Short mmCIF file of C-alpha atoms in Angstrom, two decimals:
data_model
loop_
_atom_site.label_atom_id
_atom_site.label_comp_id
_atom_site.label_asym_id
_atom_site.label_seq_id
_atom_site.Cartn_x
_atom_site.Cartn_y
_atom_site.Cartn_z
CA MET V 1 101.16 110.52 89.32
CA LYS V 2 102.18 111.90 92.72
CA LEU V 3 101.08 111.08 96.20
CA LEU V 4 99.99 113.01 100.06
CA ILE V 5 99.70 111.92 104.16
CA ARG V 6 99.77 112.94 105.80
CA ILE V 7 99.07 113.22 108.03
CA ALA V 8 97.87 114.35 108.37
CA VAL V 9 96.73 114.27 104.81
CA VAL V 10 99.42 115.50 101.74
CA PHE V 11 97.45 116.78 98.43
CA SER V 12 98.65 116.67 94.80
CA CYS V 13 97.14 118.53 91.86
CA LEU V 14 95.17 116.47 89.38
CA VAL V 15 96.91 115.89 86.11
CA PHE V 16 94.54 115.95 83.22
CA THR V 17 95.15 113.95 80.05
CA SER V 18 93.04 113.22 76.99
CA SER V 19 91.28 110.60 79.11
CA PRO V 20 87.83 111.60 80.30
CA PHE V 21 88.64 110.02 83.66
CA ALA V 22 90.13 112.18 86.41
CA GLU V 23 93.45 110.97 87.59
CA PRO V 24 93.41 110.07 91.30
CA ILE V 25 94.91 112.29 93.92
CA ARG V 26 97.66 110.47 95.69
CA GLN V 27 97.29 110.67 99.46
CA THR V 28 99.26 108.83 102.15
CA GLU V 29 98.40 110.09 105.59
CA ARG V 30 100.93 110.23 108.37
CA HIS V 31 100.01 110.31 112.01
CA TYR V 32 102.13 111.91 114.74
CA GLU V 33 101.92 110.96 118.35
CA GLY V 34 103.48 113.97 120.02
CA PRO V 35 107.09 115.10 120.42
CA PRO V 36 109.97 112.61 120.37
CA LYS V 37 111.33 111.52 123.76
CA ASP V 38 115.04 110.75 124.04
CA GLY V 39 117.32 112.08 121.40
CA ILE V 40 120.77 111.00 120.21
CA LEU V 41 123.53 113.37 121.23
CA ARG V 42 125.92 114.60 118.51
CA GLN V 43 129.18 116.30 119.04
CA THR V 44 129.93 117.07 115.37
CA PRO V 45 127.68 118.11 112.47
CA ILE V 46 125.93 115.30 110.61
CA PHE V 47 126.42 117.23 107.34
CA PRO V 48 129.44 119.58 107.42
CA TRP V 49 128.77 123.29 107.38
CA ASP V 50 130.09 126.45 109.04
CA ASP V 51 127.88 127.01 111.99
CA GLN V 52 130.04 129.84 113.44
CA ALA V 53 128.13 132.41 111.38
CA ALA V 54 124.87 131.07 112.81
CA LEU V 55 126.15 131.44 116.35
CA SER V 56 127.28 134.97 115.51
CA ASP V 57 123.73 135.75 114.23
CA ILE V 58 122.27 134.54 117.56
CA LYS V 59 124.59 136.94 119.46
CA GLU V 60 123.54 139.77 117.15
CA GLN V 61 119.90 139.08 117.87
CA ILE V 62 120.56 139.19 121.56
CA GLU V 63 122.24 142.61 121.19
CA ARG V 64 119.42 143.91 118.99
CA LEU V 65 116.70 142.90 121.37
CA GLU V 66 118.61 144.44 124.26
CA GLN V 67 118.81 147.77 122.35
CA GLU V 68 115.12 147.65 121.56
CA GLY V 69 114.30 146.98 125.20
CA VAL V 70 113.58 143.86 127.16
CA PRO V 71 111.47 143.85 130.44
CA GLU V 72 113.67 143.76 133.55
CA ALA V 73 112.30 140.38 134.65
CA PHE V 74 113.36 138.78 131.43
CA LEU V 75 116.78 140.39 131.49
CA THR V 76 117.30 138.97 134.99
CA LEU V 77 116.03 135.57 133.86
CA ALA V 78 118.37 135.49 130.88
CA MET V 79 121.39 136.24 133.11
CA SER V 80 120.46 133.72 135.78
CA THR V 81 122.57 130.62 136.42
CA ASP V 82 120.49 127.60 135.60
CA THR V 83 122.35 124.38 136.45
CA GLU V 84 119.62 122.03 137.77
CA PRO V 85 117.53 120.60 134.96
CA SER V 86 114.29 118.70 135.63
CA GLN V 87 112.90 115.79 133.67
CA THR V 88 110.02 116.33 131.24
CA ARG V 89 108.94 113.56 128.91
CA ASN V 90 112.26 111.87 129.47
CA ARG V 91 114.09 115.00 128.52
CA GLU V 92 116.11 117.42 130.66
CA ILE V 93 114.69 120.92 130.54
CA TYR V 94 116.00 123.88 132.50
CA THR V 95 113.87 126.08 134.64
CA ARG V 96 114.85 129.18 132.67
CA ASP V 97 113.63 127.64 129.50
CA ARG V 98 110.48 126.17 130.96
CA THR V 99 109.54 129.62 132.27
CA VAL V 100 109.34 131.22 128.89
CA LEU V 101 108.65 128.29 126.52
CA GLY V 102 104.88 128.98 126.37
CA PHE V 103 105.50 132.64 125.36
CA LEU V 104 107.16 131.42 122.09
CA PHE V 105 103.80 130.30 120.83
CA PRO V 106 101.29 133.09 121.61
CA ASP V 107 97.53 132.36 121.36
CA SER V 108 96.69 136.00 120.64
CA GLU V 109 97.97 138.91 118.56
CA ASP V 110 97.74 141.69 121.18
CA ASP V 111 100.62 143.90 122.19
CA VAL V 112 101.23 142.04 125.48
CA ALA V 113 101.59 138.76 123.73
CA ARG V 114 103.92 140.21 121.13
CA GLU V 115 106.08 141.76 123.82
CA LYS V 116 106.31 138.48 125.76
CA LEU V 117 107.22 136.73 122.52
CA ARG V 118 110.17 139.07 121.91
CA ALA V 119 111.31 138.77 125.53
CA ALA V 120 110.97 134.96 125.45
CA ARG V 121 113.14 134.80 122.36
CA TYR V 122 115.70 136.95 124.04
CA VAL V 123 115.94 134.51 126.98
CA MET V 124 115.96 131.46 124.72
CA PHE V 125 118.72 132.86 122.51
CA HIS V 126 120.92 132.87 125.66
CA SER V 127 120.08 129.24 126.16
CA ALA V 128 120.67 128.54 122.47
CA LEU V 129 124.30 129.69 122.87
CA GLU V 130 124.68 126.88 125.43
CA GLY V 131 123.78 124.40 122.67
CA ARG V 132 120.49 123.16 124.05
CA PRO V 133 118.92 121.36 121.08
CA TYR V 134 115.28 121.53 122.37
CA VAL V 135 115.70 125.34 122.66
CA LEU V 136 117.09 125.69 119.16
CA TYR V 137 114.26 123.49 117.83
CA ASN V 138 111.52 125.45 119.56
CA LEU V 139 113.02 128.78 118.58
CA GLY V 140 112.99 127.62 114.99
CA ASN V 141 109.36 126.59 115.24
CA SER V 142 108.43 129.95 116.76
CA LEU V 143 110.20 131.88 114.06
CA TYR V 144 108.66 129.66 111.37
CA ARG V 145 105.16 130.50 112.67
CA TRP V 146 105.76 134.09 113.67
CA PRO V 147 108.62 135.45 111.41
CA ASP V 148 110.62 138.47 112.49
CA PRO V 149 111.71 140.58 109.47
CA ALA V 150 114.60 141.95 111.57
CA MET V 151 116.20 138.50 111.72
CA PRO V 152 118.20 136.86 108.90
CA LYS V 153 116.13 135.32 106.13
CA ASP V 154 115.13 131.73 106.84
CA PHE V 155 116.76 131.95 110.29
CA HIS V 156 114.37 129.23 111.54
CA LEU V 157 116.09 126.72 109.20
CA THR V 158 119.48 127.58 110.64
CA LEU V 159 118.19 127.02 114.21
CA TRP V 160 116.67 123.70 113.25
CA ARG V 161 119.90 122.58 111.70
CA LEU V 162 121.94 123.62 114.73
CA ALA V 163 119.55 121.50 116.80
CA ALA V 164 120.02 118.47 114.55
CA ASP V 165 123.74 118.67 114.83
CA ARG V 166 123.50 118.38 118.55
CA GLU V 167 120.68 115.90 118.99
CA MET V 168 118.79 113.70 116.58
CA LEU V 169 115.33 115.19 116.70
CA PRO V 170 113.15 113.30 114.15
CA ALA V 171 110.48 116.06 114.18
CA LEU V 172 113.16 118.51 113.17
CA VAL V 173 114.22 116.36 110.30
CA ASN V 174 110.60 116.33 109.28
CA PHE V 175 110.73 120.10 108.64
CA ILE V 176 114.11 119.93 106.90
CA ALA V 177 113.26 117.01 104.66
CA THR V 178 109.72 117.74 103.58
CA ASN V 179 109.06 121.43 103.80
CA ARG V 180 112.16 123.38 103.02
CA VAL V 181 114.75 121.24 101.19
CA ASP V 182 115.39 123.87 98.51
CA VAL V 183 115.45 126.99 100.69
CA SER V 184 118.50 128.95 101.84
CA ASP V 185 121.56 126.68 102.22
CA LEU V 186 119.41 123.61 102.83
CA ASN V 187 119.31 121.18 99.97
CA ALA V 188 118.37 117.61 99.13
CA ASP V 189 121.88 116.34 99.77
CA MET V 190 121.88 117.72 103.32
CA ALA V 191 118.31 116.56 104.10
CA GLU V 192 119.17 113.06 102.83
CA ALA V 193 122.28 112.92 105.06
CA TYR V 194 120.23 113.73 108.14
CA LEU V 195 117.52 111.30 107.30
CA ARG V 196 119.86 108.42 106.52
CA TYR V 197 121.89 109.12 109.60
CA GLY V 198 118.86 109.05 111.86
CA PHE V 199 117.57 105.93 110.14
CA ASP V 200 120.85 104.12 110.70
CA LEU V 201 120.95 105.08 114.39
CA GLY V 202 117.35 104.20 115.03
CA ALA V 203 116.33 107.59 116.45
CA PRO V 204 114.67 106.11 119.62
CA GLY V 205 111.66 107.99 120.82
CA GLY V 206 110.81 109.43 117.40
CA GLU V 207 111.69 106.70 114.96
CA TYR V 208 108.31 106.55 113.28
CA GLN V 209 108.44 110.24 112.38
CA LEU V 210 111.94 109.94 110.91
CA VAL V 211 111.32 106.72 108.98
CA SER V 212 108.07 108.06 107.56
CA ASN V 213 109.88 111.14 106.33
CA LEU V 214 112.65 109.09 104.82
CA VAL V 215 110.04 107.16 102.81
CA GLU V 216 108.37 110.41 101.79
CA PHE V 217 111.68 111.95 100.81
CA TYR V 218 112.25 109.25 98.21
CA GLY V 219 108.67 108.20 97.48
CA HIS V 220 107.25 111.67 96.90
CA TYR V 221 109.88 114.42 96.66
CA HIS V 222 112.81 112.64 95.01
CA THR V 223 111.34 109.72 93.03
CA ASN V 224 114.28 109.65 90.56
CA ARG V 225 117.05 110.00 93.12
CA GLU V 226 119.28 106.96 93.81
CA ASP V 227 118.24 105.64 97.18
CA ASP V 228 120.92 102.93 97.77
CA GLY V 229 118.24 100.58 99.12
CA TYR V 230 117.03 102.99 101.87
CA PHE V 231 113.50 103.20 100.43
CA ARG V 232 112.91 99.44 100.63
CA ARG V 233 114.47 99.20 104.06
CA ALA V 234 112.44 102.16 105.31
CA LEU V 235 109.22 100.49 104.12
CA ASP V 236 110.18 97.35 106.02
CA ARG V 237 110.89 99.33 109.15
CA LEU V 238 107.56 101.13 108.90
CA SER V 239 105.89 97.79 109.08
CA GLU V 240 108.09 96.74 112.01
CA LEU V 241 106.94 99.93 113.78
CA GLY V 242 103.28 99.00 113.31
CA ALA V 243 102.50 101.36 110.32
CA THR V 244 101.80 98.40 108.04
CA ALA V 245 99.04 100.13 106.01
CA GLU V 246 101.25 103.17 105.41
CA SER V 247 104.11 100.99 104.26
CA LYS V 248 101.84 99.01 101.91
CA ALA V 249 100.42 102.19 100.36
CA TRP V 250 103.78 103.58 99.59
CA GLU V 251 104.96 100.28 98.12
CA ALA V 252 101.80 100.11 95.97
CA PHE V 253 102.43 103.49 94.42
CA ALA V 254 106.12 102.75 93.89
CA ARG V 255 105.09 99.49 92.08
CA LEU V 256 102.52 101.44 89.91
CA ASP V 257 104.95 104.09 88.86
CA GLY V 258 108.22 102.09 88.93
CA TYR V 259 110.35 104.29 91.11
CA HIS V 260 112.79 102.78 93.67
CA LEU V 261 111.10 99.38 93.29
CA GLN V 262 110.57 97.20 90.17
CA GLN V 263 107.39 98.33 88.38
CA ASP V 264 104.63 95.77 88.78
CA VAL V 265 101.24 97.33 88.16
CA PRO V 266 99.14 94.21 89.02
CA LEU V 267 101.05 93.85 92.29
CA GLY V 268 100.48 97.52 93.13
CA LEU V 269 96.78 97.25 92.44
CA ASP V 270 96.60 94.08 94.55
CA ILE V 271 98.18 95.87 97.47
CA LEU V 272 95.81 98.81 97.22
CA THR V 273 92.85 96.34 97.04
CA SER V 274 94.04 94.66 100.20
CA LEU V 275 94.15 98.06 102.00
CA LEU V 276 90.45 98.56 101.38
CA ALA V 277 89.87 95.82 103.93
CA GLU V 278 92.02 97.54 106.59
CA PRO V 279 90.42 99.41 109.51
CA ASP V 280 89.78 103.00 108.52
CA PRO V 281 90.58 102.41 104.83
CA ARG V 282 91.60 105.20 102.45
CA TYR V 283 88.76 105.17 99.91
CA HIS V 284 90.68 107.15 97.34
CA HIS V 285 92.44 103.84 96.63
CA TYR V 286 89.29 102.94 94.71
CA VAL V 287 89.91 105.86 92.43
CA THR V 288 93.47 104.75 91.69
CA ILE V 289 92.44 101.14 90.98
CA GLY V 290 89.46 102.12 88.82
CA TYR V 291 91.60 104.68 86.93
CA ALA V 292 94.12 102.00 85.96
CA TYR V 293 91.42 99.71 84.57
CA ALA V 294 89.49 102.55 82.87
CA ASN V 295 92.61 103.60 80.91
CA GLY V 296 94.52 100.31 80.61
CA ASN V 297 97.46 101.64 82.61
CA GLY V 298 99.64 98.55 83.07
CA VAL V 299 96.63 96.15 83.00
CA PRO V 300 94.19 95.24 80.23
CA ARG V 301 91.50 97.92 79.80
CA ASP V 302 88.29 96.85 81.42
CA LEU V 303 85.68 99.63 81.61
CA ASP V 304 83.03 97.43 83.18
CA LEU V 305 85.42 96.47 85.97
CA ALA V 306 86.22 100.15 86.45
CA ARG V 307 82.44 100.87 86.62
CA ASP V 308 82.06 98.17 89.28
CA ILE V 309 84.97 99.54 91.30
CA TYR V 310 83.50 103.02 91.31
CA VAL V 311 80.10 101.80 92.40
CA ALA V 312 81.72 99.74 95.23
CA CYS V 313 83.55 102.89 96.20
CA LEU V 314 80.30 104.94 96.45
CA ARG V 315 78.70 102.13 98.44
CA ALA V 316 81.53 102.21 100.96
CA SER V 317 82.19 105.91 101.03
CA LYS V 318 81.16 109.04 99.18
CA GLU V 319 84.38 109.71 97.33
CA ALA V 320 84.31 112.61 94.85
CA GLY V 321 86.70 110.96 92.34
CA CYS V 322 84.59 107.81 92.17
CA ALA V 323 81.42 109.77 91.46
CA HIS V 324 83.24 111.80 88.80
CA ASN V 325 84.77 108.87 87.04
CA LEU V 326 81.53 106.83 87.15
CA GLY V 327 79.99 109.74 85.35
CA SER V 328 82.66 109.64 82.73
CA TYR V 329 81.88 105.98 82.13
CA PHE V 330 78.50 107.04 80.82
CA VAL V 331 79.87 109.71 78.48
CA ARG V 332 81.62 107.60 75.81
CA PRO V 333 79.52 108.19 72.65
CA SER V 334 82.25 106.83 70.37
CA GLU V 335 81.89 103.51 72.15
CA GLY V 336 78.07 103.51 72.05
CA VAL V 337 77.65 104.59 75.73
CA TYR V 338 76.01 107.96 76.31
CA LYS V 339 73.68 108.59 79.24
CA PRO V 340 73.99 112.41 79.79
CA ILE V 341 71.33 112.69 82.50
CA LEU V 342 72.89 109.95 84.67
CA ALA V 343 76.32 111.32 83.97
CA ASN V 344 75.23 114.81 84.95
CA ALA V 345 73.79 113.48 88.22
CA LEU V 346 77.08 111.85 89.03
CA TYR V 347 79.01 115.06 88.09
CA PHE V 348 76.72 117.03 90.37
CA ILE V 349 77.37 114.66 93.27
CA ALA V 350 81.11 114.75 92.48
CA GLU V 351 81.13 118.58 92.60
CA LYS V 352 79.26 118.57 95.95
CA LEU V 353 81.60 115.96 97.48
CA ALA V 354 84.69 117.66 96.11
CA SER V 355 83.69 121.02 97.52
CA GLU V 356 83.37 119.35 100.98
CA GLN V 357 86.68 117.57 100.58
CA GLY V 358 88.57 120.55 99.21
CA ALA V 359 89.32 118.94 95.85
CA HIS V 360 89.10 122.12 93.79
CA HIS V 361 90.29 120.57 90.49
CA VAL V 362 87.53 117.95 90.67
CA VAL V 363 84.99 120.77 91.31
CA GLN V 364 86.14 122.66 88.27
CA LEU V 365 86.21 119.55 86.07
CA ALA V 366 82.74 118.39 87.28
CA GLN V 367 81.28 121.86 86.66
CA ALA V 368 82.61 121.99 83.10
CA GLU V 369 81.25 118.48 82.30
CA GLN V 370 77.87 119.27 83.81
CA GLU V 371 77.52 122.17 81.37
CA HIS V 372 78.62 119.89 78.54
CA THR V 373 76.12 117.11 79.30
CA LYS V 374 73.25 119.48 79.95
CA ALA V 375 73.36 120.55 76.34
CA ASP V 376 72.08 117.07 75.36
CA PHE V 377 69.20 116.96 77.82
CA PRO V 378 65.70 116.25 76.34
CA ILE V 379 63.34 119.20 76.79
CA TRP V 380 60.67 117.43 78.89
CA GLY V 381 61.26 115.50 82.08
CA ALA V 382 65.02 115.80 82.19
CA HIS V 383 65.26 117.63 85.54
CA LEU V 384 62.77 115.26 87.17
CA LYS V 385 64.89 112.34 86.02
CA LEU V 386 68.09 114.06 87.12
CA ASN V 387 66.81 114.57 90.58
CA GLN V 388 65.64 110.95 90.78
CA TYR V 389 69.14 109.82 89.90
CA ILE V 390 70.67 112.11 92.45
CA THR V 391 68.43 110.83 95.21
CA LEU V 392 69.03 107.15 94.38
CA ILE V 393 72.75 107.60 94.25
CA GLU V 394 72.90 109.58 97.53
CA ASN V 395 70.84 106.90 99.17
CA GLY V 396 72.99 104.09 97.85
CA GLN V 397 70.08 102.56 95.83
CA PHE V 398 72.19 101.58 92.81
CA GLU V 399 70.07 98.52 92.19
CA ASP V 400 67.17 100.78 91.39
CA ILE V 401 69.12 102.46 88.55
CA GLU V 402 68.61 100.50 85.33
CA GLU V 403 71.97 101.48 83.85
CA LEU V 404 73.70 99.96 86.93
CA SER V 405 71.74 96.76 87.08
CA GLY V 406 74.67 94.65 85.89
CA VAL V 407 77.11 95.90 88.50
CA ARG V 408 78.97 93.15 90.40
CA PRO V 409 80.81 93.25 93.69
CA PHE V 410 84.41 94.31 93.77
CA PRO V 411 86.78 92.56 94.24
CA ARG V 412 85.30 89.53 92.39
CA PRO V 413 84.93 86.68 94.85
CA ASP V 414 86.46 84.28 92.25
CA GLN V 415 88.98 86.68 90.73
CA VAL V 416 92.78 86.12 91.10
CA PHE V 417 94.85 89.10 90.15
CA GLU V 418 98.14 88.67 88.37
CA GLY V 419 99.99 90.35 91.20
CA GLN V 420 98.76 87.81 93.78
CA LYS V 421 101.38 85.33 92.71
CA TYR V 422 103.84 87.70 94.34
CA SER V 423 101.72 88.66 97.36
CA ASP V 424 99.37 85.90 98.47
CA SER V 425 100.44 86.28 102.07
CA LEU V 426 99.87 90.03 101.86
CA ILE V 427 96.36 89.92 100.41
CA GLY V 428 94.58 86.57 100.86
CA GLY V 429 92.71 87.14 104.09
CA ALA V 430 92.02 90.81 103.42
CA LEU V 431 90.37 90.08 100.04
CA ALA V 432 88.15 87.42 101.56
CA ALA V 433 86.97 89.82 104.35
CA PHE V 434 86.45 92.56 101.82
CA ASN V 435 84.43 90.31 99.50
CA ALA V 436 82.12 89.45 102.34
CA SER V 437 81.70 93.11 103.31
CA LEU V 438 80.73 94.11 99.81
CA ALA V 439 78.38 91.26 98.92
CA PHE V 440 75.03 92.44 97.63
#
């Protein structure tokens, strides 16, 4: 099982097994608070490579743009002597660069905007030859968003790397480490070197972005790669930086899957349970916890507990995965449980929610199972009952559904999970608060 963030939010595809329960989508959101401030100057490359070819490519692009024609004002600007930088966000930026920076990111597609974009790149390429890292970084961003087929393939990656060799820009490492590690001459070894280097230095002004990406590098993209202890240390530093919930979520999934940390499924489930009491909780954690109990993954199989977890999830938030898996709870004919109308109502709600949330695999799965359960509807009254179920579920009136009359709060007020012996300090207060919030 793989996880997302994002930050934003990261999405993984559902992996379907013989189990009727949909596997949870792993999501770990990452939040960015603008560009980094002060960088760390570098005189030599962090990861050795021949950057002379890259500098030659920049010169060739300057010559090409001159031959194609650059407005006189931009030609003059590129040739101007710019020796007095001003301070912006604790960073020196030269007047020449400030003048054209906005043109690198046009807000329209008209001919004027495109011409200014080309001219701005011409000016910035001159600044890039002077080794200004923020120029290299922004040129890379511009080419990434608006590629120029006349430039070398993946030239934006080269520009980002040149920037990183001159200044530790955590946002740059974000691109290298998470988006393009297998493209061009960039690879996991190089990305790892930049991330570890920035982590060891501290990367002031952008440390959160860099540490979060180091965690994601090992926790999502390279789960089987030797981390030399960096994953655990990065989790601890995330907590020190105030991103405690993010750190806990990554640890929980590492404990569940057994990568980089010793596998301990009860502890992983405990940590996820504690996160449900955090401000702005990620309700998809309910899906992960319920899925483990529904299938007996690392804990004793307990379908009734899984049912209670999914109902608690739907009480707290309309999560598509919870609706779908609660429907699957009622489609187990081999175990004497088969309520096709109620299951179909839950599949209908799951499809609706998944469509809103962009979970296309859940949509497809729910649609298929609706068709399957419809085949077993009685002739008379089925659609009336179906609509009644849908209304009650959408209104949160689970106590009025006979099949859910035995549902209990989750977590159990008196329940002590196996993993708590490792994590009482982590969970205790959070569980108590969450119990109170979910009491019927």
